[in-house]
């Protein structure tokens, strides 16, 4: 009886259950029959899922990119430094000279120049911009990627639902209370197969081993049926993944030269190309990181270099997604922890500045060619249309058709909304 | 009985002055019997559904993993099975508690409790010293109130003074420290009231901020030393101005929710469980020592309850309260009188940790066999519970199993280089297999990277091969016949003999494959990838 109470307490607001709870609900007998579980559970909701299979790519600019050298140049003010502005595909919209390819993609992009937060430390801001919450020791908030994967599952996809490309920075924001199922699958370097994903025996011997494992587990399954069942599912899922033809997504050499040339060279370029290949195969959430934006010194050498690594691949990604009809259902987010100070410090660097910074979006119904908000001529204050972090995440949810008010129950029984407060930036839609 | 006395005399002598003040703790076996009896009274269904004792091999693996974080060796199992002493289970518990591996293992546990909640990854610099501090304290059996007091009142270089770990993990933030002190030492999640009054508990927002008011002067600053970057925890007794505004204040202010820019309301340091308070202006260490005193006072039942519940949960597999760090105030434990008995004993023992461990491991509740059904659907404590091994345990078990002959990469063969390599591998391993030990067991799941690691990791595969020089290669040479070889392999990997059906399947498999080495490699692979291998049962 106590157990039933626990199950009920953990039931979601919309009446669905988490997989493990659901399995327990139907009882051990059903749980024992092979593969009855997630797939069937999902199948019952398949129609619903077909309607909302949007996906998301996050281009994470680790370190905090300068808004002045990217989306919000201030060529007429000392704070703008030597950075010039260039015109774009969209009349009247100017961005920094370091992003010429993206200027040509401006009709696909929306830029918010007035995102504002109060968090200026890397780890805390990384957590904030990945979860919409400030970190606390008591609640492990799930990353937005985990939320997307949990809200927009794709039963046909045999790859992990959250893939993170590039080494994790000092802060790894995981799935938090949503559990390991939605933990990011880290691919340290695009172009190389994921760690431990290659079987070292023949496929037939590998299958034979799996068969032996299942057979030998039968004894322990009598003692701990639930554990063995969960373990078997994980192993089936993992084996299905590494034996899946979808794994070829990780092999970039399959792309024609013309496409590889379009994306250009470098880790970030490979990451963007891999992101497209993963999204194509139905992975709900992919994060590609480009580190190095923490330009406390030599901002005017380092940021242009970073922009060169960014410009072509990002532009190619947008064009490529659009060409394949993926852009209309894929939200692409470009952002970092915060922006950088308008004041140029004595080492020609810019320091952390969360008060007013830029975020760029594309796809999934976001109107292209739009600029939201205006910062002052010196870049210090917001003159029009401040956008909070909660507003921003509401906007992501709106684009992805996720209910931002959906409540999760944490292990200590505290209800947590996907986004607490805020309003979506309506001007970006319709 | 006399064995216990000898053990406690030795233990107490080893403890020195810290625990000498405590009276001779009550005999663990006697208290364990009382605990079982009380459980029976509180949960009458137990008499009809409770499982009997698990067999000796299962008990041995269980108690080794629980107390010293590794599996018994094949030899240790054989000796234990041959031992005819009726007292042998209690004896092995006492021996393990006296082994230095005990402190090492549990220090890893507490490291995870504290650092999984770190709000800043730079806190990593203090992980090792915290682990050293805990290992040393646990092995000396420093009492829990002393350990808690040291942690709450710690100052100094975090690389030297391991007790600073909790403050470091929360980077000297008064509110976060208060939240963690309450969560870990009292099992109370008072910080839920940080932003608003708690929806279900009765703590008020102000009470949380009054607790935070014990820590506004506890500060931390980065420092460079010859050994590299570190942090120093210190007491701030004068205000410090930043570039423009007051950077550090000496008192804690509760923020005004409607106006976050405003100064907020000045908070007096006040302990929400007793209502006792200190005046504003009290120096940092006086605040912290006073709070530590109030928290660890025998009159404060929450302190003992949080610890007893945590240890019981970790050892028995189910808690009186779950999750282990959320006890109330308005939650009911599964068996309140049993819990009270344990708490009273723990307090009377002078918060003697080894004593508590000995009691729990001596109860029948601890020794039960796994149930035929899932534990979750059963009466609480009616059967043993299989729980997932912590990362350190899996690492240790794998190492012990495969190490005797497995060489580390030959490129770096200096001892220091090898140690660095092992440390790096271990960290990586922890990243893949680690989990926060305060997470409820049913929320702890396996992951794809874990499965991939055990299935395919090239290094692991190499040391699991049957080539000469590996564990398996040697085993196959020592046991030319298949049946004894299978038996030995089961003993080494799962610490038990194969069941007849398993032996049959294994032999059939070997026959079917034809190539003996290949078949045994597959068998080892299957056992290492099994559910049982990754669990303590």
Coordinates of C-alpha atoms in Angstrom, one line a residue, chain A residues 20-377:
Chain A
X20 CA 10.1 2.7 -14.2
X21 CA 7.1 3.6 -12.3
X22 CA 4.9 2.5 -15.1
X23 CA 6.6 -0.9 -15.3
X24 CA 6.0 -1.3 -11.6
X25 CA 2.4 -0.3 -12.0
X26 CA 1.7 -3.1 -14.4
X27 CA 3.4 -5.5 -12.1
X28 CA 6.2 -8.0 -12.2
X29 CA 4.5 -10.4 -14.5
X30 CA 4.2 -8.0 -17.4
X31 CA 7.6 -6.5 -16.6
X32 CA 9.2 -9.8 -17.1
X33 CA 8.0 -10.3 -20.6
X34 CA 10.9 -9.2 -22.8
X35 CA 10.8 -5.7 -24.2
X36 CA 7.4 -4.9 -23.0
X37 CA 8.1 -1.5 -21.7
X38 CA 9.1 1.8 -23.1
X39 CA 8.5 0.9 -26.8
X40 CA 5.0 -0.2 -26.1
X41 CA 4.4 2.7 -23.8
X42 CA 5.6 5.0 -26.6
X43 CA 3.6 3.2 -29.2
X44 CA 0.4 3.9 -27.4
X45 CA 1.2 7.6 -27.7
X46 CA 2.7 7.3 -31.2
X47 CA 0.0 9.5 -32.9
X48 CA 0.5 12.2 -30.4
X49 CA 4.3 12.0 -30.9
X50 CA 4.1 12.2 -34.7
X51 CA 2.6 15.6 -34.4
X52 CA 5.3 17.0 -32.2
X53 CA 8.6 15.7 -33.3
X54 CA 10.5 18.9 -33.3
X55 CA 14.2 18.8 -32.5
X56 CA 16.9 21.2 -31.3
X57 CA 20.5 22.0 -31.9
X58 CA 22.3 24.1 -29.4
X59 CA 25.5 25.8 -30.5
X60 CA 27.2 26.5 -27.2
X61 CA 29.8 29.3 -27.1
X62 CA 31.7 28.3 -24.1
X63 CA 33.3 31.1 -22.2
X64 CA 30.8 33.9 -23.0
X65 CA 31.0 35.4 -26.5
X66 CA 31.3 39.1 -27.1
X67 CA 28.1 40.6 -28.4
X68 CA 30.0 43.5 -29.9
X69 CA 32.1 41.3 -32.1
X70 CA 29.2 39.2 -33.2
X71 CA 25.5 40.3 -33.3
X72 CA 25.6 43.8 -31.8
X73 CA 28.5 45.8 -33.1
X74 CA 29.0 49.4 -31.9
X75 CA 31.3 50.9 -34.6
X76 CA 30.4 54.5 -33.7
X77 CA 31.3 54.2 -30.0
X78 CA 34.6 53.8 -28.2
X79 CA 33.2 50.7 -26.5
X80 CA 32.9 49.0 -29.9
X81 CA 36.6 48.9 -30.4
X82 CA 38.0 48.4 -33.9
X83 CA 35.1 46.1 -34.9
X84 CA 33.2 47.3 -38.0
X85 CA 29.6 46.5 -38.9
X86 CA 28.5 45.0 -42.1
X87 CA 25.1 44.9 -43.8
X88 CA 23.3 41.6 -44.1
X89 CA 20.8 39.9 -46.4
X90 CA 18.1 41.8 -44.5
X91 CA 18.0 45.5 -45.2
X92 CA 18.7 47.6 -42.1
X93 CA 20.1 44.8 -40.0
X94 CA 23.9 45.0 -39.4
X95 CA 26.1 42.6 -37.6
X96 CA 29.9 42.5 -36.9
X97 CA 32.3 42.2 -39.8
X98 CA 33.6 38.9 -38.5
X99 CA 30.5 37.0 -39.6
X100 CA 30.2 37.5 -43.4
X101 CA 28.7 34.1 -44.1
X102 CA 26.1 34.5 -41.4
X103 CA 25.3 37.9 -42.8
X104 CA 24.1 36.1 -45.9
X105 CA 22.0 33.8 -43.7
X106 CA 20.3 36.7 -41.8
X107 CA 17.0 36.0 -43.4
X108 CA 17.0 32.6 -41.6
X109 CA 18.2 34.1 -38.3
X110 CA 16.6 36.0 -35.5
X111 CA 18.8 37.9 -33.1
X112 CA 17.8 38.9 -29.6
X113 CA 20.2 41.7 -28.5
X114 CA 18.8 42.3 -25.1
X115 CA 19.0 39.0 -23.1
X116 CA 19.7 39.9 -19.5
X117 CA 20.7 37.9 -16.5
X118 CA 22.5 38.6 -13.2
X119 CA 24.9 35.7 -13.2
X120 CA 28.4 36.5 -14.1
X121 CA 30.3 33.4 -13.0
X122 CA 31.0 30.7 -15.6
X123 CA 29.8 27.6 -13.7
X124 CA 26.6 29.2 -12.4
X125 CA 25.8 30.9 -15.7
X126 CA 26.5 27.7 -17.6
X127 CA 24.0 26.0 -15.4
X128 CA 21.5 28.8 -15.7
X129 CA 21.7 28.9 -19.5
X130 CA 21.3 25.2 -19.7
X131 CA 18.4 24.8 -17.3
X132 CA 16.8 28.2 -16.9
X133 CA 17.5 27.8 -13.1
X134 CA 20.3 28.8 -10.9
X135 CA 22.0 25.7 -9.4
X136 CA 21.2 24.7 -5.9
X137 CA 22.6 21.8 -3.9
X138 CA 19.1 20.4 -3.3
X139 CA 17.5 20.1 -6.7
X140 CA 19.5 18.9 -9.6
X141 CA 17.8 20.6 -12.5
X142 CA 17.8 18.8 -15.8
X143 CA 19.5 20.4 -18.7
X144 CA 17.2 21.7 -21.4
X145 CA 18.5 18.9 -23.6
X146 CA 17.2 16.3 -21.2
X147 CA 13.8 18.1 -21.1
X148 CA 13.6 18.2 -24.9
X149 CA 14.5 14.5 -25.1
X150 CA 12.0 13.6 -22.4
X151 CA 9.2 15.7 -23.8
X152 CA 9.8 15.0 -27.5
X153 CA 11.0 11.4 -27.6
X154 CA 11.5 9.7 -31.0
X155 CA 10.8 5.9 -30.8
X156 CA 12.4 5.3 -34.2
X157 CA 15.7 6.7 -33.2
X158 CA 18.2 4.1 -32.0
X159 CA 20.8 6.7 -31.0
X160 CA 21.0 8.4 -27.5
X161 CA 18.4 11.1 -27.2
X162 CA 20.8 13.8 -26.0
X163 CA 24.2 14.0 -27.8
X164 CA 26.8 16.5 -26.8
X165 CA 29.6 17.1 -29.2
X166 CA 32.9 18.5 -28.0
X167 CA 34.6 18.0 -24.6
X168 CA 32.5 18.9 -21.7
X169 CA 33.7 22.1 -20.1
X170 CA 34.4 22.5 -16.4
X171 CA 30.6 22.3 -15.9
X172 CA 28.7 19.3 -17.0
X173 CA 25.0 19.9 -16.8
X174 CA 23.4 16.5 -16.9
X175 CA 19.9 15.2 -16.8
X176 CA 19.4 16.0 -13.1
X177 CA 16.3 14.5 -11.6
X178 CA 15.1 13.2 -15.0
X179 CA 17.6 10.4 -14.7
X180 CA 20.4 8.7 -16.7
X181 CA 18.1 7.9 -19.6
X182 CA 18.4 11.5 -20.6
X183 CA 22.0 12.1 -19.7
X184 CA 24.0 13.6 -22.5
X185 CA 26.0 11.2 -24.6
X186 CA 29.3 12.9 -25.0
X187 CA 31.2 12.7 -28.3
X188 CA 34.5 14.4 -27.4
X189 CA 35.5 14.9 -31.0
X190 CA 33.2 14.8 -34.0
X191 CA 34.6 12.5 -36.8
X192 CA 35.7 9.9 -34.4
X193 CA 33.5 7.1 -33.2
X194 CA 32.1 7.6 -29.7
X195 CA 34.1 6.1 -26.8
X196 CA 33.7 2.3 -26.5
X197 CA 31.2 2.1 -29.2
X198 CA 33.1 -0.2 -31.4
X199 CA 32.8 -3.9 -30.8
X200 CA 36.1 -5.6 -30.6
X201 CA 34.9 -9.0 -31.7
X202 CA 32.9 -10.0 -34.8
X203 CA 29.3 -8.9 -34.8
X204 CA 28.3 -12.6 -34.6
X205 CA 30.4 -13.3 -31.6
X206 CA 29.1 -10.1 -29.9
X207 CA 25.5 -11.3 -30.5
X208 CA 26.5 -14.7 -29.1
X209 CA 27.9 -13.1 -26.0
X210 CA 24.7 -11.1 -25.5
X211 CA 22.8 -14.4 -25.8
X212 CA 25.0 -16.0 -23.2
X213 CA 24.5 -13.0 -20.9
X214 CA 20.7 -13.3 -21.2
X215 CA 20.8 -17.0 -20.5
X216 CA 23.0 -16.8 -17.5
X217 CA 21.0 -14.0 -16.0
X218 CA 18.0 -16.1 -15.7
X219 CA 19.0 -17.4 -12.3
X220 CA 19.5 -13.9 -10.8
X221 CA 16.3 -12.8 -12.5
X222 CA 14.5 -15.0 -10.1
X223 CA 15.9 -13.1 -7.2
X224 CA 15.8 -9.6 -8.5
X225 CA 13.4 -9.6 -11.5
X226 CA 13.1 -5.8 -11.7
X227 CA 16.8 -5.1 -11.7
X228 CA 17.5 -7.7 -14.3
X229 CA 14.7 -6.5 -16.4
X230 CA 16.0 -2.9 -16.3
X231 CA 19.5 -4.0 -17.0
X232 CA 18.4 -6.1 -19.9
X233 CA 16.6 -3.2 -21.4
X234 CA 19.7 -1.0 -21.1
X235 CA 21.8 -3.7 -22.7
X236 CA 19.3 -4.3 -25.5
X237 CA 19.1 -0.6 -26.1
X238 CA 22.9 -0.2 -26.1
X239 CA 23.5 -3.2 -28.3
X240 CA 20.8 -2.1 -30.7
X241 CA 22.5 1.3 -30.8
X242 CA 26.0 0.0 -31.6
X243 CA 24.7 -2.5 -34.1
X244 CA 22.4 0.0 -35.6
X245 CA 22.9 1.3 -39.1
X246 CA 22.2 4.7 -37.6
X247 CA 25.6 4.6 -36.0
X248 CA 26.9 5.6 -39.4
X249 CA 25.8 9.1 -38.4
X250 CA 29.1 9.4 -36.6
X251 CA 31.1 8.6 -39.7
X252 CA 31.6 12.0 -41.4
X253 CA 33.6 10.5 -44.2
X254 CA 30.4 9.4 -45.7
X255 CA 29.5 13.0 -46.6
X256 CA 30.3 14.0 -50.2
X257 CA 33.3 16.4 -50.5
X258 CA 31.1 19.2 -51.6
X259 CA 29.2 19.1 -48.3
X260 CA 32.3 18.9 -46.2
X261 CA 33.8 21.8 -48.1
X262 CA 30.6 23.8 -47.4
X263 CA 31.0 23.3 -43.6
X264 CA 34.7 23.9 -43.7
X265 CA 37.4 22.4 -41.5
X266 CA 37.9 22.2 -37.8
X267 CA 36.3 20.6 -34.8
X268 CA 33.4 22.9 -34.7
X269 CA 32.7 22.5 -38.4
X270 CA 32.8 18.7 -38.0
X271 CA 30.5 19.1 -34.9
X272 CA 27.9 21.1 -36.9
X273 CA 28.0 18.5 -39.7
X274 CA 27.6 15.7 -37.2
X275 CA 24.7 17.6 -35.6
X276 CA 22.9 17.7 -38.9
X277 CA 23.5 13.9 -39.4
X278 CA 22.2 13.2 -35.9
X279 CA 19.1 15.4 -36.3
X280 CA 18.5 13.7 -39.7
X281 CA 18.3 10.4 -37.9
X282 CA 15.9 11.7 -35.3
X283 CA 18.1 12.6 -32.3
X284 CA 15.9 15.1 -30.3
X285 CA 18.7 17.2 -28.9
X286 CA 22.3 17.9 -30.0
X287 CA 24.7 20.3 -28.4
X288 CA 27.9 21.4 -30.2
X289 CA 30.3 23.5 -28.2
X290 CA 32.9 26.0 -29.4
X291 CA 35.2 26.8 -26.5
X292 CA 37.5 29.8 -26.0
X293 CA 35.3 32.8 -25.8
X294 CA 36.5 34.0 -22.4
X295 CA 38.5 36.8 -23.9
X296 CA 39.7 38.8 -20.9
X297 CA 42.7 39.7 -22.9
X298 CA 43.4 40.2 -26.6
X299 CA 39.7 40.2 -27.4
X300 CA 40.3 41.8 -30.8
X301 CA 42.6 39.0 -32.0
X302 CA 40.9 36.1 -30.4
X303 CA 37.3 36.9 -31.1
X304 CA 37.8 37.3 -34.8
X305 CA 39.6 33.9 -34.8
X306 CA 36.7 32.3 -33.0
X307 CA 34.3 33.9 -35.5
X308 CA 36.2 32.4 -38.3
X309 CA 35.7 29.0 -36.7
X310 CA 32.1 29.8 -36.2
X311 CA 30.9 31.7 -39.3
X312 CA 31.2 29.2 -42.1
X313 CA 30.0 26.0 -40.3
X314 CA 27.0 27.8 -38.7
X315 CA 26.0 29.3 -42.0
X316 CA 26.4 26.0 -43.7
X317 CA 24.4 24.2 -41.1
X318 CA 21.4 26.6 -41.6
X319 CA 21.6 26.3 -45.4
X320 CA 22.0 22.5 -45.2
X321 CA 19.1 22.0 -42.7
X322 CA 16.9 24.2 -44.8
X323 CA 17.8 22.4 -48.1
X324 CA 16.8 19.1 -46.5
X325 CA 13.6 20.4 -45.1
X326 CA 14.9 20.0 -41.5
X327 CA 15.0 23.6 -40.5
X328 CA 11.3 24.0 -40.2
X329 CA 11.3 21.4 -37.4
X330 CA 14.7 22.1 -35.9
X331 CA 15.3 24.9 -33.5
X332 CA 18.9 26.1 -33.7
X333 CA 20.1 28.1 -30.7
X334 CA 23.4 30.1 -30.6
X335 CA 24.4 31.3 -27.1
X336 CA 26.9 31.3 -24.3
X337 CA 27.0 31.9 -20.6
X338 CA 26.7 35.7 -20.9
X339 CA 28.1 38.6 -23.0
X340 CA 31.2 40.7 -22.5
X341 CA 31.8 44.2 -21.0
X342 CA 31.3 47.2 -23.2
X343 CA 34.4 48.7 -21.5
X344 CA 37.6 47.4 -23.0
X345 CA 40.1 46.6 -20.3
X346 CA 43.8 47.5 -20.3
X347 CA 44.7 44.2 -21.8
X348 CA 42.4 44.9 -24.7
X349 CA 40.0 42.3 -23.3
X350 CA 36.4 42.3 -22.3
X351 CA 35.2 40.9 -19.0
X352 CA 32.0 39.1 -18.1
X353 CA 28.8 41.0 -18.7
X354 CA 25.4 39.3 -18.1
X355 CA 23.4 42.5 -18.1
X356 CA 22.8 42.8 -21.9
X357 CA 23.9 40.2 -24.4
X358 CA 22.9 38.5 -27.6
X359 CA 21.4 35.2 -28.5
X360 CA 20.7 34.0 -32.0
X361 CA 17.9 31.6 -33.1
X362 CA 16.7 29.9 -36.3
X363 CA 14.3 27.3 -37.4
X364 CA 11.2 25.6 -35.9
X365 CA 8.9 28.5 -36.8
X366 CA 11.2 31.3 -35.7
X367 CA 10.8 34.2 -38.0
X368 CA 14.0 35.0 -39.9
X369 CA 15.5 38.4 -40.3
X370 CA 14.2 39.7 -37.1
X371 CA 16.1 41.7 -34.5
X372 CA 14.7 41.8 -31.0
X373 CA 15.6 44.6 -28.5
X374 CA 18.0 47.5 -28.6
X375 CA 21.0 48.2 -26.4
X376 CA 22.3 51.8 -25.9
X377 CA 24.9 53.3 -28.1

